[in-house]
Short mmCIF file of C-alpha atoms in Angstrom, two decimals:
data_model
loop_
_atom_site.label_atom_id
_atom_site.label_comp_id
_atom_site.label_asym_id
_atom_site.label_seq_id
_atom_site.Cartn_x
_atom_site.Cartn_y
_atom_site.Cartn_z
CA MET A 1 -0.06 -0.25 0.00
CA LYS A 2 1.64 3.19 -1.24
CA ILE A 3 -0.64 5.61 0.99
CA GLY A 4 0.41 7.06 3.85
CA ILE A 5 -1.80 9.45 6.15
CA GLY A 6 -1.12 13.16 6.62
CA THR A 7 -1.69 14.39 10.18
CA VAL A 8 -1.85 18.26 9.89
CA GLN A 9 -5.71 18.45 9.97
CA PHE A 10 -5.25 16.32 13.20
CA GLY A 11 -4.03 19.66 14.92
CA LEU A 12 -4.80 22.43 12.35
CA ASP A 13 -7.71 23.72 10.38
CA TYR A 14 -5.85 23.38 7.14
CA GLY A 15 -6.76 23.14 3.65
CA ILE A 16 -8.55 25.45 0.94
CA SER A 17 -11.57 22.81 1.06
CA ASN A 18 -11.46 21.81 4.44
CA SER A 19 -14.97 22.35 5.56
CA CYS A 20 -14.37 19.88 8.52
CA GLY A 21 -11.83 22.16 10.78
CA ILE A 22 -9.67 20.13 13.13
CA THR A 23 -10.29 16.27 13.60
CA GLY A 24 -11.33 15.07 16.81
CA GLN A 25 -9.64 12.46 18.80
CA SER A 26 -12.57 9.86 18.25
CA GLU A 27 -12.55 10.42 14.62
CA ILE A 28 -8.58 10.00 14.49
CA GLU A 29 -8.98 6.58 16.31
CA LYS A 30 -11.52 5.67 13.74
CA ILE A 31 -8.89 6.84 11.08
CA VAL A 32 -6.17 4.65 12.68
CA ASP A 33 -8.09 1.84 13.17
CA PHE A 34 -9.36 1.86 9.52
CA ALA A 35 -5.60 2.55 8.36
CA GLY A 36 -4.58 -0.92 10.46
CA GLN A 37 -7.14 -3.00 8.73
CA THR A 38 -6.29 -1.89 5.03
CA GLY A 39 -2.45 -2.26 5.48
CA ILE A 40 -1.52 1.54 6.14
CA THR A 41 1.32 1.72 8.77
CA LEU A 42 2.77 5.14 7.76
CA PHE A 43 1.68 8.54 9.52
CA ASP A 44 3.31 11.80 8.67
CA THR A 45 3.45 14.41 11.03
CA ALA A 46 5.30 17.38 12.61
CA PRO A 47 5.63 19.47 16.14
CA GLY A 48 4.33 22.47 13.81
CA TYR A 49 0.81 20.71 13.40
CA GLY A 50 -0.87 21.81 16.39
CA ASP A 51 -1.17 18.98 18.67
CA SER A 52 -1.17 16.53 16.02
CA GLU A 53 1.83 14.38 17.46
CA GLN A 54 -0.05 14.09 20.77
CA LYS A 55 -3.29 13.30 19.29
CA LEU A 56 -1.73 10.78 16.87
CA GLY A 57 0.37 8.95 19.82
CA LEU A 58 -2.78 8.45 21.77
CA ALA A 59 -4.62 6.98 19.03
CA LEU A 60 -1.69 4.52 18.09
CA GLN A 61 -1.37 3.13 21.76
CA HIS A 62 -2.61 0.06 20.88
CA HIS A 63 -1.11 -0.58 17.17
CA ALA A 64 2.00 -2.46 16.68
CA CYS A 65 4.83 -1.04 14.85
CA PRO A 66 3.56 2.22 12.92
CA GLN A 67 6.19 4.03 10.65
CA ILE A 68 6.00 7.69 11.84
CA VAL A 69 7.85 10.35 9.80
CA THR A 70 7.90 13.67 11.82
CA LYS A 71 9.97 17.01 11.41
CA LEU A 72 12.71 18.78 13.25
CA ALA A 73 11.36 22.29 14.43
CA GLY A 74 12.77 25.07 12.30
CA CYS A 75 15.86 26.65 13.87
CA PRO A 76 14.93 30.26 15.22
CA ALA A 77 18.32 31.65 14.96
CA GLN A 78 19.81 32.99 11.68
CA CYS A 79 23.03 31.17 12.55
CA ILE A 80 23.09 27.63 13.96
CA ASP A 81 25.23 26.97 16.86
CA GLU A 82 25.44 24.24 19.77
CA GLU A 83 22.83 25.86 21.59
CA SER A 84 20.60 25.82 18.64
CA VAL A 85 21.25 22.18 18.18
CA ARG A 86 20.42 21.39 21.74
CA TYR A 87 16.82 23.12 21.47
CA LEU A 88 16.33 20.94 18.24
CA GLU A 89 17.17 17.74 19.98
CA GLN A 90 15.02 18.37 22.90
CA GLN A 91 12.44 19.20 20.57
CA PHE A 92 12.86 15.97 18.75
CA HIS A 93 12.79 14.04 22.15
CA ARG A 94 9.54 16.01 23.22
CA SER A 95 7.76 14.75 19.69
CA LEU A 96 8.89 11.08 20.89
CA SER A 97 7.19 11.72 24.06
CA ARG A 98 4.01 12.96 22.46
CA LEU A 99 4.04 10.26 20.06
CA GLN A 100 4.42 7.70 22.96
CA GLN A 101 7.16 6.14 20.52
CA LYS A 102 10.83 5.04 21.47
CA ARG A 103 11.92 5.67 17.56
CA VAL A 104 10.77 6.95 14.45
CA TYR A 105 11.04 5.79 11.27
CA GLY A 106 11.71 9.31 9.62
CA LEU A 107 13.08 12.52 10.74
CA LEU A 108 12.62 15.41 8.10
CA ILE A 109 14.09 19.10 8.24
CA HIS A 110 11.13 20.80 8.02
CA ASP A 111 12.30 24.40 7.04
CA VAL A 112 14.35 24.30 4.28
CA ARG A 113 15.89 27.62 4.86
CA ASP A 114 18.03 26.15 7.49
CA ILE A 115 19.80 24.48 4.93
CA ARG A 116 21.33 28.08 3.77
CA LYS A 117 22.24 28.91 7.38
CA LYS A 118 25.69 29.08 8.77
CA GLY A 119 26.34 26.20 11.08
CA PHE A 120 23.91 23.78 9.10
CA HIS A 121 26.86 20.88 9.47
CA LEU A 122 25.57 21.01 13.08
CA ILE A 123 22.35 19.72 12.30
CA ILE A 124 23.63 17.47 9.69
CA GLU A 125 25.69 16.06 12.76
CA LEU A 126 22.69 15.96 14.97
CA LEU A 127 20.54 13.93 12.45
CA ASN A 128 23.27 11.43 11.92
CA ARG A 129 23.82 11.08 15.67
CA LEU A 130 20.17 10.54 16.25
CA ARG A 131 20.15 7.79 13.53
CA GLU A 132 23.51 5.97 14.85
CA ALA A 133 21.67 5.76 18.24
CA GLY A 134 18.59 3.80 16.69
CA LEU A 135 16.18 6.77 17.31
CA VAL A 136 15.58 7.41 14.01
CA GLN A 137 15.78 5.07 10.77
CA LYS A 138 16.02 7.40 7.92
CA ILE A 139 16.78 10.95 7.64
CA GLY A 140 16.01 13.85 5.12
CA ALA A 141 14.08 17.12 4.50
CA SER A 142 10.75 18.18 3.52
CA ILE A 143 11.13 20.47 0.13
CA TYR A 144 9.06 22.71 -2.11
CA THR A 145 11.19 23.39 -5.07
CA PRO A 146 13.58 21.71 -7.54
CA GLY A 147 16.32 24.11 -6.35
CA ASP A 148 15.65 22.76 -2.83
CA ILE A 149 16.87 19.20 -3.92
CA ASP A 150 19.84 20.87 -5.68
CA LEU A 151 20.92 22.26 -2.43
CA LEU A 152 20.13 19.20 -0.52
CA LEU A 153 22.13 17.01 -2.52
CA GLU A 154 24.96 19.19 -2.16
CA THR A 155 24.77 19.48 1.20
CA MET A 156 24.32 16.27 3.11
CA GLU A 157 23.87 12.50 2.69
CA PHE A 158 20.09 11.77 3.11
CA ASP A 159 17.72 8.55 2.45
CA LEU A 160 14.24 9.96 2.68
CA ILE A 161 12.74 13.18 1.22
CA GLN A 162 9.18 14.63 1.24
CA VAL A 163 7.98 16.48 -2.11
CA PRO A 164 5.32 18.35 -3.54
CA PHE A 165 3.74 16.11 -6.61
CA ASN A 166 0.52 16.05 -8.36
CA ILE A 167 -1.17 16.64 -11.31
CA PHE A 168 -0.76 20.10 -11.64
CA ASP A 169 2.77 20.14 -10.11
CA GLN A 170 4.81 17.69 -12.25
CA ARG A 171 7.91 19.35 -12.37
CA LEU A 172 10.37 16.70 -10.37
CA HIS A 173 8.94 13.99 -12.75
CA GLN A 174 9.62 16.07 -15.97
CA LEU A 175 13.01 17.57 -15.07
CA GLY A 176 14.29 14.31 -13.89
CA TYR A 177 14.65 14.87 -10.38
CA LEU A 178 12.64 11.83 -9.21
CA ASN A 179 14.74 9.55 -11.23
CA LYS A 180 18.00 11.55 -9.82
CA LEU A 181 16.79 11.08 -6.17
CA LYS A 182 16.22 7.39 -6.94
CA SER A 183 19.61 6.93 -8.12
CA SER A 184 20.79 8.03 -5.31
CA ASN A 185 18.66 5.60 -3.25
CA VAL A 186 16.45 8.09 -1.63
CA GLU A 187 12.72 6.90 -0.57
CA ILE A 188 10.46 9.63 -2.19
CA HIS A 189 7.23 10.53 -0.08
CA ALA A 190 4.87 12.66 -2.27
CA ARG A 191 2.53 15.14 -0.61
CA SER A 192 0.10 17.73 -1.82
CA CYS A 193 -1.57 14.69 -3.96
CA PHE A 194 -4.92 17.06 -4.18
CA LEU A 195 -2.90 20.38 -3.89
CA GLN A 196 -4.62 21.03 -0.54
CA GLY A 197 -7.90 20.16 -1.85
CA LEU A 198 -7.64 22.67 -4.89
CA LEU A 199 -7.93 19.74 -7.49
CA LEU A 200 -10.86 18.24 -6.03
CA MET A 201 -13.12 21.40 -5.70
CA PRO A 202 -15.89 22.29 -8.23
CA THR A 203 -14.10 24.86 -10.76
CA ASP A 204 -17.04 27.31 -9.83
CA CYS A 205 -15.92 27.42 -6.11
CA LEU A 206 -12.17 28.12 -6.79
CA PRO A 207 -11.39 31.65 -5.12
CA GLN A 208 -10.79 34.48 -7.22
CA ASN A 209 -7.29 34.38 -6.94
CA PHE A 210 -7.04 31.31 -8.93
CA ASN A 211 -9.15 32.54 -12.09
CA ARG A 212 -6.26 32.43 -14.39
CA ILE A 213 -6.29 28.43 -13.99
CA LYS A 214 -9.98 28.04 -13.80
CA ARG A 215 -9.80 26.98 -17.73
CA THR A 216 -7.34 24.06 -16.78
CA HIS A 217 -9.12 23.32 -13.79
CA HIS A 218 -12.44 22.93 -15.69
CA ARG A 219 -10.93 21.02 -18.52
CA LEU A 220 -9.03 18.32 -15.84
CA HIS A 221 -12.54 17.65 -14.39
CA GLN A 222 -14.10 17.49 -17.84
CA TYR A 223 -11.48 15.09 -18.70
CA LEU A 224 -11.74 12.96 -15.72
CA SER A 225 -15.53 12.95 -16.12
CA ASP A 226 -15.11 11.54 -19.64
CA ILE A 227 -13.04 8.60 -18.59
CA ASP A 228 -15.28 7.88 -15.70
CA ILE A 229 -12.90 8.79 -13.00
CA SER A 230 -13.50 10.66 -9.71
CA PRO A 231 -11.06 13.45 -8.84
CA VAL A 232 -10.12 11.77 -5.81
CA ALA A 233 -8.97 8.51 -7.96
CA GLY A 234 -7.73 10.94 -10.48
CA CYS A 235 -5.13 12.36 -8.06
CA VAL A 236 -4.23 9.20 -6.41
CA GLY A 237 -4.05 7.17 -9.20
CA PHE A 238 -1.89 9.66 -11.07
CA THR A 239 0.74 10.17 -8.16
CA GLY A 240 0.45 6.15 -7.32
CA ALA A 241 1.15 5.39 -11.08
CA VAL A 242 4.85 7.33 -11.15
CA PRO A 243 7.29 4.31 -10.24
CA ALA A 244 9.83 6.42 -8.53
CA ILE A 245 7.20 7.59 -5.93
CA ASP A 246 7.26 5.26 -2.68
CA ARG A 247 4.57 6.74 -0.65
CA ILE A 248 1.52 8.79 -1.30
CA ILE A 249 1.09 11.13 1.66
CA CYS A 250 -2.72 12.02 1.82
CA GLY A 251 -4.49 14.26 4.50
CA VAL A 252 -7.65 13.05 5.81
CA ASN A 253 -10.40 14.63 8.30
CA ASN A 254 -12.21 11.40 8.65
CA GLN A 255 -12.71 7.83 7.93
CA GLN A 256 -15.18 8.13 5.08
CA GLN A 257 -12.19 10.30 3.14
CA LEU A 258 -9.63 7.63 3.84
CA GLU A 259 -11.96 4.66 2.43
CA GLU A 260 -12.22 6.79 -0.56
CA ILE A 261 -8.68 7.30 -0.84
CA VAL A 262 -8.05 3.48 -0.21
CA ASN A 263 -10.60 2.83 -3.10
CA ALA A 264 -8.92 5.25 -5.42
CA ALA A 265 -5.52 3.72 -5.12
CA SER A 266 -6.30 0.77 -7.03
CA VAL A 267 -7.64 2.78 -10.16
CA ALA A 268 -5.52 2.00 -12.99
CA ILE A 269 -4.10 5.21 -14.50
CA ASP A 270 -1.50 5.89 -17.07
CA PRO A 271 0.26 9.52 -16.15
CA ALA A 272 1.16 10.44 -19.62
CA GLN A 273 -2.66 11.11 -20.00
CA PHE A 274 -1.97 13.88 -17.67
CA ALA A 275 1.03 15.63 -19.12
CA ASP A 276 -0.74 18.59 -20.54
CA PHE A 277 -2.21 19.61 -17.35
CA ALA A 278 1.15 20.31 -15.78
CA LEU A 279 1.62 24.08 -14.66
CA VAL A 280 4.79 25.95 -13.89
CA ASP A 281 3.52 29.04 -12.05
CA GLU A 282 5.14 28.98 -8.53
CA THR A 283 2.24 30.89 -6.93
CA ILE A 284 -0.14 28.53 -7.95
CA LEU A 285 1.95 25.21 -7.14
CA ASN A 286 3.25 26.29 -3.84
CA PRO A 287 0.35 26.66 -1.33
CA ALA A 288 2.76 28.90 0.90
CA GLN A 289 2.40 31.77 -2.06
CA TRP A 290 -1.05 31.70 -2.61
CA GLY A 291 -1.72 34.98 -0.83
CA SER A 292 0.42 36.64 -3.75
CA ALA A 293 -1.36 34.28 -6.57
#
């Protein structure tokens, strides 16, 4: 099962199409239980996702051997020093405590701006030390742009990366970055499969700052309708059909959404069918820039 569960909605009111708000603990437990029944073992979280780590830890108490990926808190200092690293290490151990785990599958740099800071080698040393101690199995980063990958490959050795990838954002495939990462034996987790729900919304419901992509958005939905595939199945099937992608991180608010995603994962899709839906506008592809779209 390529599906992994993103947990940002467990602690934050997140997503452009999210009408459910923050997911409650009882629903989280239903999601986790259903995940166990369907062979989903990977959960992606972060200390920056509100109280999602704590909620996930509570829900996983009676589930054996989950694969948890969490993030290293961003370094508040402009120059990384020994004190900064002690702070980051303390934050990581607090993550373990909230998650009620002795170790995690993956630990990612959450703020790629840290890579450009003086003293970043100290964070690399911390990540390697945690891995050597058996507290972390794989280390890496969560990135946003192809340039982030270039910088990461130049700066450190890593074995796990989280990248944005969806029908609109095909840059990493088209530019050869996915194959480049696989040639370095990096495990690739794709997030933003639904582009925060933008790809699932009816075209008429898109906010005004997306007017310039309404024609492409409508054309995509019309195409999916013509081939009798739902938007969820189209998004999940497209990402899952790319061989280089190891996991698809899908955020969910309830068990029903997860059931739909699991069913969608079995839909066979040829990614080449969607090549002409690819966009290049960073203010559309990166939700962090939607305010300037």
